[in-house]
Amino acid sequence: MPLSRRRFVRTAISAPLALSLPRFAMADLSIGSATLTTVSDGSLTLPGSFIFEPMPQDELAPVLAEFGVSSERLTPECNLALYRDGTNTVLFDVGSGPDFMPTAGAVTDSLAAIDLAPEDITHVVFTHAHPDHIWGLLDEFDDPLFYNATYMMGRAEWDYWWDPETVNTIGDARAAFAVGAKRRMQVIEDAVVRFDDGQEILPGIAALSTPGHTPGHMAFELRNGTDSALVVGDAIGNHHVAFRKPDWESGADQDPALAVTTRNMLFDRLMAEQMTLIGFHLPNGGIGRVGQDANGYRFLEGQ
């Protein structure tokens, strides 16, 4: 079969990399007869103030000390959920690509480590359109990297980033987010499938509106047989203050008050149903459950 330009470039660069692939954090979960794997896009490097600035600093310090988290510098993982049911190979979000942070953009190497290539992905489903979730959409030719995939995004999220006024109203610190999202969305404008809250977007995958981090942020309930899990994206954005103090507003959220309401709704549901969650920025692959102790909620890794 003749090599496409994508396949040629990937083949040329993958050979020397094959012997030196880093070991990316991954986790696996069986959901009925389906499999969910998290694949790493690397990590971010953020100032602590990005999240912690609006929080009560005297109460924040002991929470950070409990988890060994710095108030100055954060390095959260970026974990993309990959769902395979024998028919569909679904990737939730696409990571950062090469243009956001040098510590991120590793999803293609992570997929290669489990013998998958971009063309094997049948569907890309977006939780939201922040850079670490959508900037990896395009390849080095500014074409869709996952070129065989159907792209899917919640209607409210699409409409927000597509609106030409968003770049003027989102604030200076996030204006580049709006420009970058719009540029990538323009490439898939005619092909993207949009959906609404509660809709079953694929067999066994239902959308759940979780706004606040962004206006149209979506989580996804995965069900296969009697098993279930919830892909929460950034609606629960870390394993420390988001769990211990879900009522605290975070600087990472575009609508902090609404994000608090969403977070509490998710914790109530995850606890009531004892459902597994998959969080984009949760540690060690991001798969676990919500537990509770005298100090509040706690992320139970891998359970």
PDB file of C-alpha atoms in Angstrom:
ATOM      1  CA  MET A   1       0.000   0.000   0.000  1.00  0.00           C
ATOM      2  CA  PRO A   2       1.444   3.442  -0.886  1.00  0.00           C
ATOM      3  CA  LEU A   3       2.501   5.502   2.113  1.00  0.00           C
ATOM      4  CA  SER A   4       0.442   8.585   2.890  1.00  0.00           C
ATOM      5  CA  ARG A   5       2.475  11.630   3.898  1.00  0.00           C
ATOM      6  CA  ARG A   6       1.295  11.137   7.493  1.00  0.00           C
ATOM      7  CA  ARG A   7       2.285   7.476   7.525  1.00  0.00           C
ATOM      8  CA  PHE A   8       5.654   8.313   5.922  1.00  0.00           C
ATOM      9  CA  VAL A   9       6.482  10.967   8.521  1.00  0.00           C
ATOM     10  CA  ARG A  10       5.330   8.788  11.406  1.00  0.00           C
ATOM     11  CA  THR A  11       7.284   5.785  10.116  1.00  0.00           C
ATOM     12  CA  ALA A  12      10.407   7.901   9.659  1.00  0.00           C
ATOM     13  CA  ILE A  13      10.360   9.262  13.178  1.00  0.00           C
ATOM     14  CA  SER A  14       8.994   6.246  15.046  1.00  0.00           C
ATOM     15  CA  ALA A  15      11.864   3.864  14.314  1.00  0.00           C
ATOM     16  CA  PRO A  16      14.507   5.715  16.367  1.00  0.00           C
ATOM     17  CA  LEU A  17      11.931   6.436  19.062  1.00  0.00           C
ATOM     18  CA  ALA A  18      10.779   2.851  19.415  1.00  0.00           C
ATOM     19  CA  LEU A  19      13.767   1.858  21.541  1.00  0.00           C
ATOM     20  CA  SER A  20      13.550   4.935  23.747  1.00  0.00           C
ATOM     21  CA  LEU A  21       9.841   5.434  24.408  1.00  0.00           C
ATOM     22  CA  PRO A  22       9.304   6.844  27.897  1.00  0.00           C
ATOM     23  CA  ARG A  23       7.142   4.859  30.275  1.00  0.00           C
ATOM     24  CA  PHE A  24       3.929   6.787  30.444  1.00  0.00           C
ATOM     25  CA  ALA A  25       1.499   6.460  33.355  1.00  0.00           C
ATOM     26  CA  MET A  26      -1.376   4.240  32.286  1.00  0.00           C
ATOM     27  CA  ALA A  27      -4.231   2.430  33.971  1.00  0.00           C
ATOM     28  CA  ASP A  28      -6.753  -0.152  32.790  1.00  0.00           C
ATOM     29  CA  LEU A  29     -10.332  -0.952  33.697  1.00  0.00           C
ATOM     30  CA  SER A  30     -12.776  -3.581  32.440  1.00  0.00           C
ATOM     31  CA  ILE A  31     -16.315  -2.336  31.840  1.00  0.00           C
ATOM     32  CA  GLY A  32     -18.296  -5.436  31.035  1.00  0.00           C
ATOM     33  CA  SER A  33     -16.799  -6.815  27.829  1.00  0.00           C
ATOM     34  CA  ALA A  34     -15.223  -3.429  27.009  1.00  0.00           C
ATOM     35  CA  THR A  35     -11.888  -2.026  28.111  1.00  0.00           C
ATOM     36  CA  LEU A  36     -11.016   1.453  29.273  1.00  0.00           C
ATOM     37  CA  THR A  37      -7.351   2.471  29.284  1.00  0.00           C
ATOM     38  CA  THR A  38      -5.878   5.834  30.150  1.00  0.00           C
ATOM     39  CA  VAL A  39      -3.088   6.977  27.871  1.00  0.00           C
ATOM     40  CA  SER A  40      -0.787   9.774  28.934  1.00  0.00           C
ATOM     41  CA  ASP A  41      -0.274  13.022  27.082  1.00  0.00           C
ATOM     42  CA  GLY A  42       2.488  13.911  29.528  1.00  0.00           C
ATOM     43  CA  SER A  43       1.965  16.567  32.169  1.00  0.00           C
ATOM     44  CA  LEU A  44       1.532  20.295  32.640  1.00  0.00           C
ATOM     45  CA  THR A  45       3.626  22.764  34.617  1.00  0.00           C
ATOM     46  CA  LEU A  46       1.452  25.423  36.263  1.00  0.00           C
ATOM     47  CA  PRO A  47       1.891  28.101  38.885  1.00  0.00           C
ATOM     48  CA  GLY A  48       0.016  27.212  42.042  1.00  0.00           C
ATOM     49  CA  SER A  49      -1.833  30.516  41.869  1.00  0.00           C
ATOM     50  CA  PHE A  50      -3.618  29.280  38.734  1.00  0.00           C
ATOM     51  CA  ILE A  51      -5.767  27.121  41.016  1.00  0.00           C
ATOM     52  CA  PHE A  52      -5.165  28.357  44.554  1.00  0.00           C
ATOM     53  CA  GLU A  53      -5.400  32.155  44.309  1.00  0.00           C
ATOM     54  CA  PRO A  54      -9.116  32.506  45.238  1.00  0.00           C
ATOM     55  CA  MET A  55      -8.913  30.010  48.109  1.00  0.00           C
ATOM     56  CA  PRO A  56      -8.560  30.846  51.829  1.00  0.00           C
ATOM     57  CA  GLN A  57      -4.788  30.638  52.196  1.00  0.00           C
ATOM     58  CA  ASP A  58      -4.685  29.827  55.919  1.00  0.00           C
ATOM     59  CA  GLU A  59      -6.984  26.832  55.400  1.00  0.00           C
ATOM     60  CA  LEU A  60      -5.272  25.841  52.168  1.00  0.00           C
ATOM     61  CA  ALA A  61      -1.829  25.234  53.669  1.00  0.00           C
ATOM     62  CA  PRO A  62      -2.725  22.136  55.752  1.00  0.00           C
ATOM     63  CA  VAL A  63      -4.580  20.576  52.810  1.00  0.00           C
ATOM     64  CA  LEU A  64      -1.540  20.954  50.564  1.00  0.00           C
ATOM     65  CA  ALA A  65       0.718  19.645  53.322  1.00  0.00           C
ATOM     66  CA  GLU A  66      -1.467  16.535  53.681  1.00  0.00           C
ATOM     67  CA  PHE A  67      -0.933  15.674  50.015  1.00  0.00           C
ATOM     68  CA  GLY A  68       2.628  16.950  49.680  1.00  0.00           C
ATOM     69  CA  VAL A  69       1.552  19.501  47.077  1.00  0.00           C
ATOM     70  CA  SER A  70       3.482  22.713  46.483  1.00  0.00           C
ATOM     71  CA  SER A  71       1.627  26.009  46.648  1.00  0.00           C
ATOM     72  CA  GLU A  72       4.067  27.426  44.076  1.00  0.00           C
ATOM     73  CA  ARG A  73       4.250  24.847  41.298  1.00  0.00           C
ATOM     74  CA  LEU A  74       1.932  22.103  40.063  1.00  0.00           C
ATOM     75  CA  THR A  75       2.715  19.299  37.594  1.00  0.00           C
ATOM     76  CA  PRO A  76      -0.597  17.527  36.965  1.00  0.00           C
ATOM     77  CA  GLU A  77      -0.774  14.473  34.732  1.00  0.00           C
ATOM     78  CA  CYS A  78      -2.794  14.566  31.519  1.00  0.00           C
ATOM     79  CA  ASN A  79      -4.713  11.288  31.139  1.00  0.00           C
ATOM     80  CA  LEU A  80      -6.812  10.617  28.042  1.00  0.00           C
ATOM     81  CA  ALA A  81      -9.467   7.931  28.383  1.00  0.00           C
ATOM     82  CA  LEU A  82      -9.489   5.289  25.634  1.00  0.00           C
ATOM     83  CA  TYR A  83     -12.604   3.088  25.404  1.00  0.00           C
ATOM     84  CA  ARG A  84     -12.656  -0.066  23.264  1.00  0.00           C
ATOM     85  CA  ASP A  85     -15.756  -2.226  22.932  1.00  0.00           C
ATOM     86  CA  GLY A  86     -14.693  -4.433  20.017  1.00  0.00           C
ATOM     87  CA  THR A  87     -16.353  -2.186  17.454  1.00  0.00           C
ATOM     88  CA  ASN A  88     -15.428   1.368  18.406  1.00  0.00           C
ATOM     89  CA  THR A  89     -12.099   2.741  19.623  1.00  0.00           C
ATOM     90  CA  VAL A  90     -13.016   5.992  21.334  1.00  0.00           C
ATOM     91  CA  LEU A  91     -10.505   8.582  22.545  1.00  0.00           C
ATOM     92  CA  PHE A  92     -11.760  11.231  24.957  1.00  0.00           C
ATOM     93  CA  ASP A  93      -9.905  14.462  24.071  1.00  0.00           C
ATOM     94  CA  VAL A  94      -6.699  14.673  22.036  1.00  0.00           C
ATOM     95  CA  GLY A  95      -4.177  16.289  24.371  1.00  0.00           C
ATOM     96  CA  SER A  96      -2.023  19.353  23.860  1.00  0.00           C
ATOM     97  CA  GLY A  97      -0.045  18.705  20.710  1.00  0.00           C
ATOM     98  CA  PRO A  98       3.407  20.309  20.410  1.00  0.00           C
ATOM     99  CA  ASP A  99       2.396  23.949  20.829  1.00  0.00           C
ATOM    100  CA  PHE A 100       1.155  24.271  24.422  1.00  0.00           C
ATOM    101  CA  MET A 101       3.826  22.995  26.835  1.00  0.00           C
ATOM    102  CA  PRO A 102       7.048  21.050  26.275  1.00  0.00           C
ATOM    103  CA  THR A 103       6.047  18.563  28.992  1.00  0.00           C
ATOM    104  CA  ALA A 104       2.844  17.572  27.172  1.00  0.00           C
ATOM    105  CA  GLY A 105       1.836  16.401  23.705  1.00  0.00           C
ATOM    106  CA  ALA A 106       2.867  12.752  24.084  1.00  0.00           C
ATOM    107  CA  VAL A 107      -0.382  10.982  23.216  1.00  0.00           C
ATOM    108  CA  THR A 108       0.823   9.441  19.947  1.00  0.00           C
ATOM    109  CA  ASP A 109       3.805   7.876  21.727  1.00  0.00           C
ATOM    110  CA  SER A 110       1.494   6.572  24.466  1.00  0.00           C
ATOM    111  CA  LEU A 111      -0.798   5.037  21.857  1.00  0.00           C
ATOM    112  CA  ALA A 112       2.184   3.481  20.083  1.00  0.00           C
ATOM    113  CA  ALA A 113       3.203   1.862  23.375  1.00  0.00           C
ATOM    114  CA  ILE A 114      -0.064  -0.144  23.265  1.00  0.00           C
ATOM    115  CA  ASP A 115       0.200  -0.822  19.523  1.00  0.00           C
ATOM    116  CA  LEU A 116      -2.297   1.784  18.372  1.00  0.00           C
ATOM    117  CA  ALA A 117      -1.812   4.462  15.724  1.00  0.00           C
ATOM    118  CA  PRO A 118      -3.883   7.615  15.161  1.00  0.00           C
ATOM    119  CA  GLU A 119      -5.746   5.965  12.286  1.00  0.00           C
ATOM    120  CA  ASP A 120      -7.018   3.254  14.649  1.00  0.00           C
ATOM    121  CA  ILE A 121      -9.157   5.761  16.553  1.00  0.00           C
ATOM    122  CA  THR A 122     -12.768   5.594  15.314  1.00  0.00           C
ATOM    123  CA  HIS A 123     -14.183   8.437  17.440  1.00  0.00           C
ATOM    124  CA  VAL A 124     -12.756  11.453  19.272  1.00  0.00           C
ATOM    125  CA  VAL A 125     -15.095  12.794  21.962  1.00  0.00           C
ATOM    126  CA  PHE A 126     -14.264  16.131  23.577  1.00  0.00           C
ATOM    127  CA  THR A 127     -14.992  16.971  27.201  1.00  0.00           C
ATOM    128  CA  HIS A 128     -14.171  20.632  26.462  1.00  0.00           C
ATOM    129  CA  ALA A 129     -11.935  22.820  24.336  1.00  0.00           C
ATOM    130  CA  HIS A 130      -9.137  24.001  26.619  1.00  0.00           C
ATOM    131  CA  PRO A 131      -5.637  23.719  25.076  1.00  0.00           C
ATOM    132  CA  ASP A 132      -4.594  20.518  26.848  1.00  0.00           C
ATOM    133  CA  HIS A 133      -7.725  18.818  25.520  1.00  0.00           C
ATOM    134  CA  ILE A 134      -8.010  20.057  21.918  1.00  0.00           C
ATOM    135  CA  TRP A 135      -4.727  21.532  20.707  1.00  0.00           C
ATOM    136  CA  GLY A 136      -3.506  18.058  19.773  1.00  0.00           C
ATOM    137  CA  LEU A 137      -6.202  17.848  17.089  1.00  0.00           C
ATOM    138  CA  LEU A 138      -3.915  18.775  14.182  1.00  0.00           C
ATOM    139  CA  ASP A 139      -0.783  17.148  12.805  1.00  0.00           C
ATOM    140  CA  GLU A 140       2.337  18.858  11.448  1.00  0.00           C
ATOM    141  CA  PHE A 141       0.450  19.625   8.206  1.00  0.00           C
ATOM    142  CA  ASP A 142      -2.476  21.239  10.062  1.00  0.00           C
ATOM    143  CA  ASP A 143      -4.675  18.312   9.087  1.00  0.00           C
ATOM    144  CA  PRO A 144      -6.651  16.252  11.632  1.00  0.00           C
ATOM    145  CA  LEU A 145      -4.206  13.865  13.325  1.00  0.00           C
ATOM    146  CA  PHE A 146      -6.886  11.224  13.977  1.00  0.00           C
ATOM    147  CA  TYR A 147      -7.982  11.341  10.375  1.00  0.00           C
ATOM    148  CA  ASN A 148     -10.238   8.277  10.374  1.00  0.00           C
ATOM    149  CA  ALA A 149     -12.157   9.415  13.442  1.00  0.00           C
ATOM    150  CA  THR A 150     -15.592  10.944  13.818  1.00  0.00           C
ATOM    151  CA  TYR A 151     -15.253  14.075  15.981  1.00  0.00           C
ATOM    152  CA  MET A 152     -17.897  14.768  18.632  1.00  0.00           C
ATOM    153  CA  MET A 153     -18.420  17.764  20.943  1.00  0.00           C
ATOM    154  CA  GLY A 154     -21.245  19.006  23.131  1.00  0.00           C
ATOM    155  CA  ARG A 155     -23.346  21.636  21.392  1.00  0.00           C
ATOM    156  CA  ALA A 156     -23.018  24.226  24.178  1.00  0.00           C
ATOM    157  CA  GLU A 157     -19.232  23.865  24.262  1.00  0.00           C
ATOM    158  CA  TRP A 158     -18.962  24.137  20.493  1.00  0.00           C
ATOM    159  CA  ASP A 159     -21.175  27.220  20.380  1.00  0.00           C
ATOM    160  CA  TYR A 160     -19.175  28.948  23.118  1.00  0.00           C
ATOM    161  CA  TRP A 161     -15.771  28.610  21.447  1.00  0.00           C
ATOM    162  CA  TRP A 162     -17.198  29.200  17.973  1.00  0.00           C
ATOM    163  CA  ASP A 163     -18.731  32.539  19.031  1.00  0.00           C
ATOM    164  CA  PRO A 164     -16.518  35.374  17.693  1.00  0.00           C
ATOM    165  CA  GLU A 165     -17.156  37.327  20.903  1.00  0.00           C
ATOM    166  CA  THR A 166     -15.586  34.687  23.136  1.00  0.00           C
ATOM    167  CA  VAL A 167     -12.046  35.910  22.514  1.00  0.00           C
ATOM    168  CA  ASN A 168     -13.137  39.389  23.649  1.00  0.00           C
ATOM    169  CA  THR A 169     -14.973  38.264  26.778  1.00  0.00           C
ATOM    170  CA  ILE A 170     -12.910  35.354  28.105  1.00  0.00           C
ATOM    171  CA  GLY A 171     -10.227  37.597  29.633  1.00  0.00           C
ATOM    172  CA  ASP A 172      -6.670  38.356  28.606  1.00  0.00           C
ATOM    173  CA  ALA A 173      -5.200  35.318  30.375  1.00  0.00           C
ATOM    174  CA  ARG A 174      -7.349  32.936  28.328  1.00  0.00           C
ATOM    175  CA  ALA A 175      -7.625  34.808  25.021  1.00  0.00           C
ATOM    176  CA  ALA A 176      -5.040  32.505  23.424  1.00  0.00           C
ATOM    177  CA  PHE A 177      -7.210  29.546  24.488  1.00  0.00           C
ATOM    178  CA  ALA A 178     -10.088  30.943  22.434  1.00  0.00           C
ATOM    179  CA  VAL A 179      -7.946  31.639  19.372  1.00  0.00           C
ATOM    180  CA  GLY A 180      -6.346  28.193  19.491  1.00  0.00           C
ATOM    181  CA  ALA A 181      -9.640  26.369  19.960  1.00  0.00           C
ATOM    182  CA  LYS A 182     -11.343  28.212  17.120  1.00  0.00           C
ATOM    183  CA  ARG A 183      -8.478  27.532  14.698  1.00  0.00           C
ATOM    184  CA  ARG A 184      -8.703  23.803  15.315  1.00  0.00           C
ATOM    185  CA  MET A 185     -12.485  23.683  15.296  1.00  0.00           C
ATOM    186  CA  GLN A 186     -12.538  25.366  11.896  1.00  0.00           C
ATOM    187  CA  VAL A 187     -10.723  22.365  10.441  1.00  0.00           C
ATOM    188  CA  ILE A 188     -13.472  19.937  11.559  1.00  0.00           C
ATOM    189  CA  GLU A 189     -16.432  22.332  11.249  1.00  0.00           C
ATOM    190  CA  ASP A 190     -18.165  20.388   8.481  1.00  0.00           C
ATOM    191  CA  ALA A 191     -17.573  16.979  10.019  1.00  0.00           C
ATOM    192  CA  VAL A 192     -18.106  17.368  13.759  1.00  0.00           C
ATOM    193  CA  VAL A 193     -21.117  15.717  15.416  1.00  0.00           C
ATOM    194  CA  ARG A 194     -22.688  17.846  18.154  1.00  0.00           C
ATOM    195  CA  PHE A 195     -24.744  16.453  21.002  1.00  0.00           C
ATOM    196  CA  ASP A 196     -26.687  17.517  24.075  1.00  0.00           C
ATOM    197  CA  ASP A 197     -26.957  16.599  27.751  1.00  0.00           C
ATOM    198  CA  GLY A 198     -28.315  13.117  28.367  1.00  0.00           C
ATOM    199  CA  GLN A 199     -27.848  11.943  24.795  1.00  0.00           C
ATOM    200  CA  GLU A 200     -26.405   8.491  24.120  1.00  0.00           C
ATOM    201  CA  ILE A 201     -23.706   9.535  21.667  1.00  0.00           C
ATOM    202  CA  LEU A 202     -22.401   6.003  21.022  1.00  0.00           C
ATOM    203  CA  PRO A 203     -23.515   2.585  22.273  1.00  0.00           C
ATOM    204  CA  GLY A 204     -22.901   2.580  26.017  1.00  0.00           C
ATOM    205  CA  ILE A 205     -21.710   6.207  26.162  1.00  0.00           C
ATOM    206  CA  ALA A 206     -24.038   8.936  27.454  1.00  0.00           C
ATOM    207  CA  ALA A 207     -23.275  12.652  27.797  1.00  0.00           C
ATOM    208  CA  LEU A 208     -23.645  14.392  31.163  1.00  0.00           C
ATOM    209  CA  SER A 209     -23.597  18.200  31.334  1.00  0.00           C
ATOM    210  CA  THR A 210     -20.948  19.355  33.848  1.00  0.00           C
ATOM    211  CA  PRO A 211     -20.521  23.106  33.266  1.00  0.00           C
ATOM    212  CA  GLY A 212     -18.352  25.514  35.196  1.00  0.00           C
ATOM    213  CA  HIS A 213     -14.817  24.636  34.219  1.00  0.00           C
ATOM    214  CA  THR A 214     -15.988  25.767  30.786  1.00  0.00           C
ATOM    215  CA  PRO A 215     -19.548  26.758  29.837  1.00  0.00           C
ATOM    216  CA  GLY A 216     -20.292  23.524  27.991  1.00  0.00           C
ATOM    217  CA  HIS A 217     -18.013  21.023  29.724  1.00  0.00           C
ATOM    218  CA  MET A 218     -19.277  17.439  29.391  1.00  0.00           C
ATOM    219  CA  ALA A 219     -18.654  14.264  31.354  1.00  0.00           C
ATOM    220  CA  PHE A 220     -19.501  10.827  29.974  1.00  0.00           C
ATOM    221  CA  GLU A 221     -21.109   7.816  31.582  1.00  0.00           C
ATOM    222  CA  LEU A 222     -19.836   4.518  30.217  1.00  0.00           C
ATOM    223  CA  ARG A 223     -22.028   1.450  30.717  1.00  0.00           C
ATOM    224  CA  ASN A 224     -21.452  -2.107  29.525  1.00  0.00           C
ATOM    225  CA  GLY A 225     -23.451  -4.878  31.143  1.00  0.00           C
ATOM    226  CA  THR A 226     -23.701  -4.135  34.866  1.00  0.00           C
ATOM    227  CA  ASP A 227     -20.441  -2.152  34.960  1.00  0.00           C
ATOM    228  CA  SER A 228     -20.144   1.601  34.690  1.00  0.00           C
ATOM    229  CA  ALA A 229     -17.627   4.434  34.937  1.00  0.00           C
ATOM    230  CA  LEU A 230     -17.677   8.200  34.605  1.00  0.00           C
ATOM    231  CA  VAL A 231     -15.172  10.168  32.517  1.00  0.00           C
ATOM    232  CA  VAL A 232     -15.180  13.518  34.343  1.00  0.00           C
ATOM    233  CA  GLY A 233     -12.618  15.495  32.336  1.00  0.00           C
ATOM    234  CA  ASP A 234     -11.690  18.596  34.349  1.00  0.00           C
ATOM    235  CA  ALA A 235     -14.955  18.822  36.294  1.00  0.00           C
ATOM    236  CA  ILE A 236     -12.979  17.280  39.177  1.00  0.00           C
ATOM    237  CA  GLY A 237      -9.613  18.783  38.404  1.00  0.00           C
ATOM    238  CA  ASN A 238      -7.201  17.469  41.044  1.00  0.00           C
ATOM    239  CA  HIS A 239      -6.848  14.917  43.850  1.00  0.00           C
ATOM    240  CA  HIS A 240      -6.281  17.368  46.693  1.00  0.00           C
ATOM    241  CA  VAL A 241      -8.401  20.508  47.155  1.00  0.00           C
ATOM    242  CA  ALA A 242     -11.108  19.435  44.695  1.00  0.00           C
ATOM    243  CA  PHE A 243     -11.750  16.385  46.898  1.00  0.00           C
ATOM    244  CA  ARG A 244     -11.055  17.799  50.340  1.00  0.00           C
ATOM    245  CA  LYS A 245     -12.718  21.187  49.748  1.00  0.00           C
ATOM    246  CA  PRO A 246     -15.178  20.824  46.823  1.00  0.00           C
ATOM    247  CA  ASP A 247     -16.981  24.012  47.904  1.00  0.00           C
ATOM    248  CA  TRP A 248     -13.886  26.147  47.370  1.00  0.00           C
ATOM    249  CA  GLU A 249     -13.817  28.076  44.130  1.00  0.00           C
ATOM    250  CA  SER A 250     -10.830  27.342  41.881  1.00  0.00           C
ATOM    251  CA  GLY A 251      -8.981  29.789  39.677  1.00  0.00           C
ATOM    252  CA  ALA A 252      -8.817  27.086  36.998  1.00  0.00           C
ATOM    253  CA  ASP A 253     -12.575  27.251  36.397  1.00  0.00           C
ATOM    254  CA  GLN A 254     -14.129  29.807  34.061  1.00  0.00           C
ATOM    255  CA  ASP A 255     -17.288  29.994  36.196  1.00  0.00           C
ATOM    256  CA  PRO A 256     -16.018  29.024  39.656  1.00  0.00           C
ATOM    257  CA  ALA A 257     -19.385  29.133  41.441  1.00  0.00           C
ATOM    258  CA  LEU A 258     -21.062  26.922  38.827  1.00  0.00           C
ATOM    259  CA  ALA A 259     -18.089  24.551  38.929  1.00  0.00           C
ATOM    260  CA  VAL A 260     -18.638  24.108  42.686  1.00  0.00           C
ATOM    261  CA  THR A 261     -22.247  23.076  42.059  1.00  0.00           C
ATOM    262  CA  THR A 262     -21.147  20.631  39.372  1.00  0.00           C
ATOM    263  CA  ARG A 263     -18.389  19.166  41.541  1.00  0.00           C
ATOM    264  CA  ASN A 264     -20.773  18.497  44.412  1.00  0.00           C
ATOM    265  CA  MET A 265     -23.292  16.907  42.053  1.00  0.00           C
ATOM    266  CA  LEU A 266     -20.605  14.568  40.749  1.00  0.00           C
ATOM    267  CA  PHE A 267     -19.362  13.602  44.211  1.00  0.00           C
ATOM    268  CA  ASP A 268     -22.932  12.876  45.331  1.00  0.00           C
ATOM    269  CA  ARG A 269     -23.510  10.622  42.353  1.00  0.00           C
ATOM    270  CA  LEU A 270     -20.131   8.892  42.454  1.00  0.00           C
ATOM    271  CA  MET A 271     -20.567   8.110  46.142  1.00  0.00           C
ATOM    272  CA  ALA A 272     -24.194   7.020  45.848  1.00  0.00           C
ATOM    273  CA  GLU A 273     -23.493   4.663  42.937  1.00  0.00           C
ATOM    274  CA  GLN A 274     -19.945   3.712  43.973  1.00  0.00           C
ATOM    275  CA  MET A 275     -18.983   4.403  40.395  1.00  0.00           C
ATOM    276  CA  THR A 276     -15.425   4.416  39.070  1.00  0.00           C
ATOM    277  CA  LEU A 277     -14.233   7.786  37.813  1.00  0.00           C
ATOM    278  CA  ILE A 278     -11.602   8.741  35.290  1.00  0.00           C
ATOM    279  CA  GLY A 279     -10.104  12.196  35.752  1.00  0.00           C
ATOM    280  CA  PHE A 280      -7.928  13.946  33.205  1.00  0.00           C
ATOM    281  CA  HIS A 281      -5.598  15.435  35.841  1.00  0.00           C
ATOM    282  CA  LEU A 282      -5.862  12.805  38.585  1.00  0.00           C
ATOM    283  CA  PRO A 283      -2.688  10.909  39.510  1.00  0.00           C
ATOM    284  CA  ASN A 284      -1.244   7.576  38.389  1.00  0.00           C
ATOM    285  CA  GLY A 285      -3.365   7.203  35.297  1.00  0.00           C
ATOM    286  CA  GLY A 286      -6.454   8.918  36.718  1.00  0.00           C
ATOM    287  CA  ILE A 287      -8.677   5.880  37.373  1.00  0.00           C
ATOM    288  CA  GLY A 288     -10.145   5.368  40.861  1.00  0.00           C
ATOM    289  CA  ARG A 289     -13.085   5.860  43.169  1.00  0.00           C
ATOM    290  CA  VAL A 290     -14.272   8.461  45.642  1.00  0.00           C
ATOM    291  CA  GLY A 291     -13.799   7.578  49.287  1.00  0.00           C
ATOM    292  CA  GLN A 292     -14.599   9.521  52.426  1.00  0.00           C
ATOM    293  CA  ASP A 293     -12.876   9.988  55.764  1.00  0.00           C
ATOM    294  CA  ALA A 294     -12.994  12.448  58.663  1.00  0.00           C
ATOM    295  CA  ASN A 295     -11.437  15.176  56.515  1.00  0.00           C
ATOM    296  CA  GLY A 296     -13.786  14.842  53.525  1.00  0.00           C
ATOM    297  CA  TYR A 297     -13.600  13.110  50.160  1.00  0.00           C
ATOM    298  CA  ARG A 298     -10.491  11.283  49.027  1.00  0.00           C
ATOM    299  CA  PHE A 299      -9.362   9.893  45.682  1.00  0.00           C
ATOM    300  CA  LEU A 300      -8.798   6.145  45.925  1.00  0.00           C
ATOM    301  CA  GLU A 301      -6.433   5.293  43.088  1.00  0.00           C
ATOM    302  CA  GLY A 302      -7.068   2.242  40.964  1.00  0.00           C
ATOM    303  CA  GLN A 303     -10.103   1.019  42.897  1.00  0.00           C
TER     304      GLN A 303
END
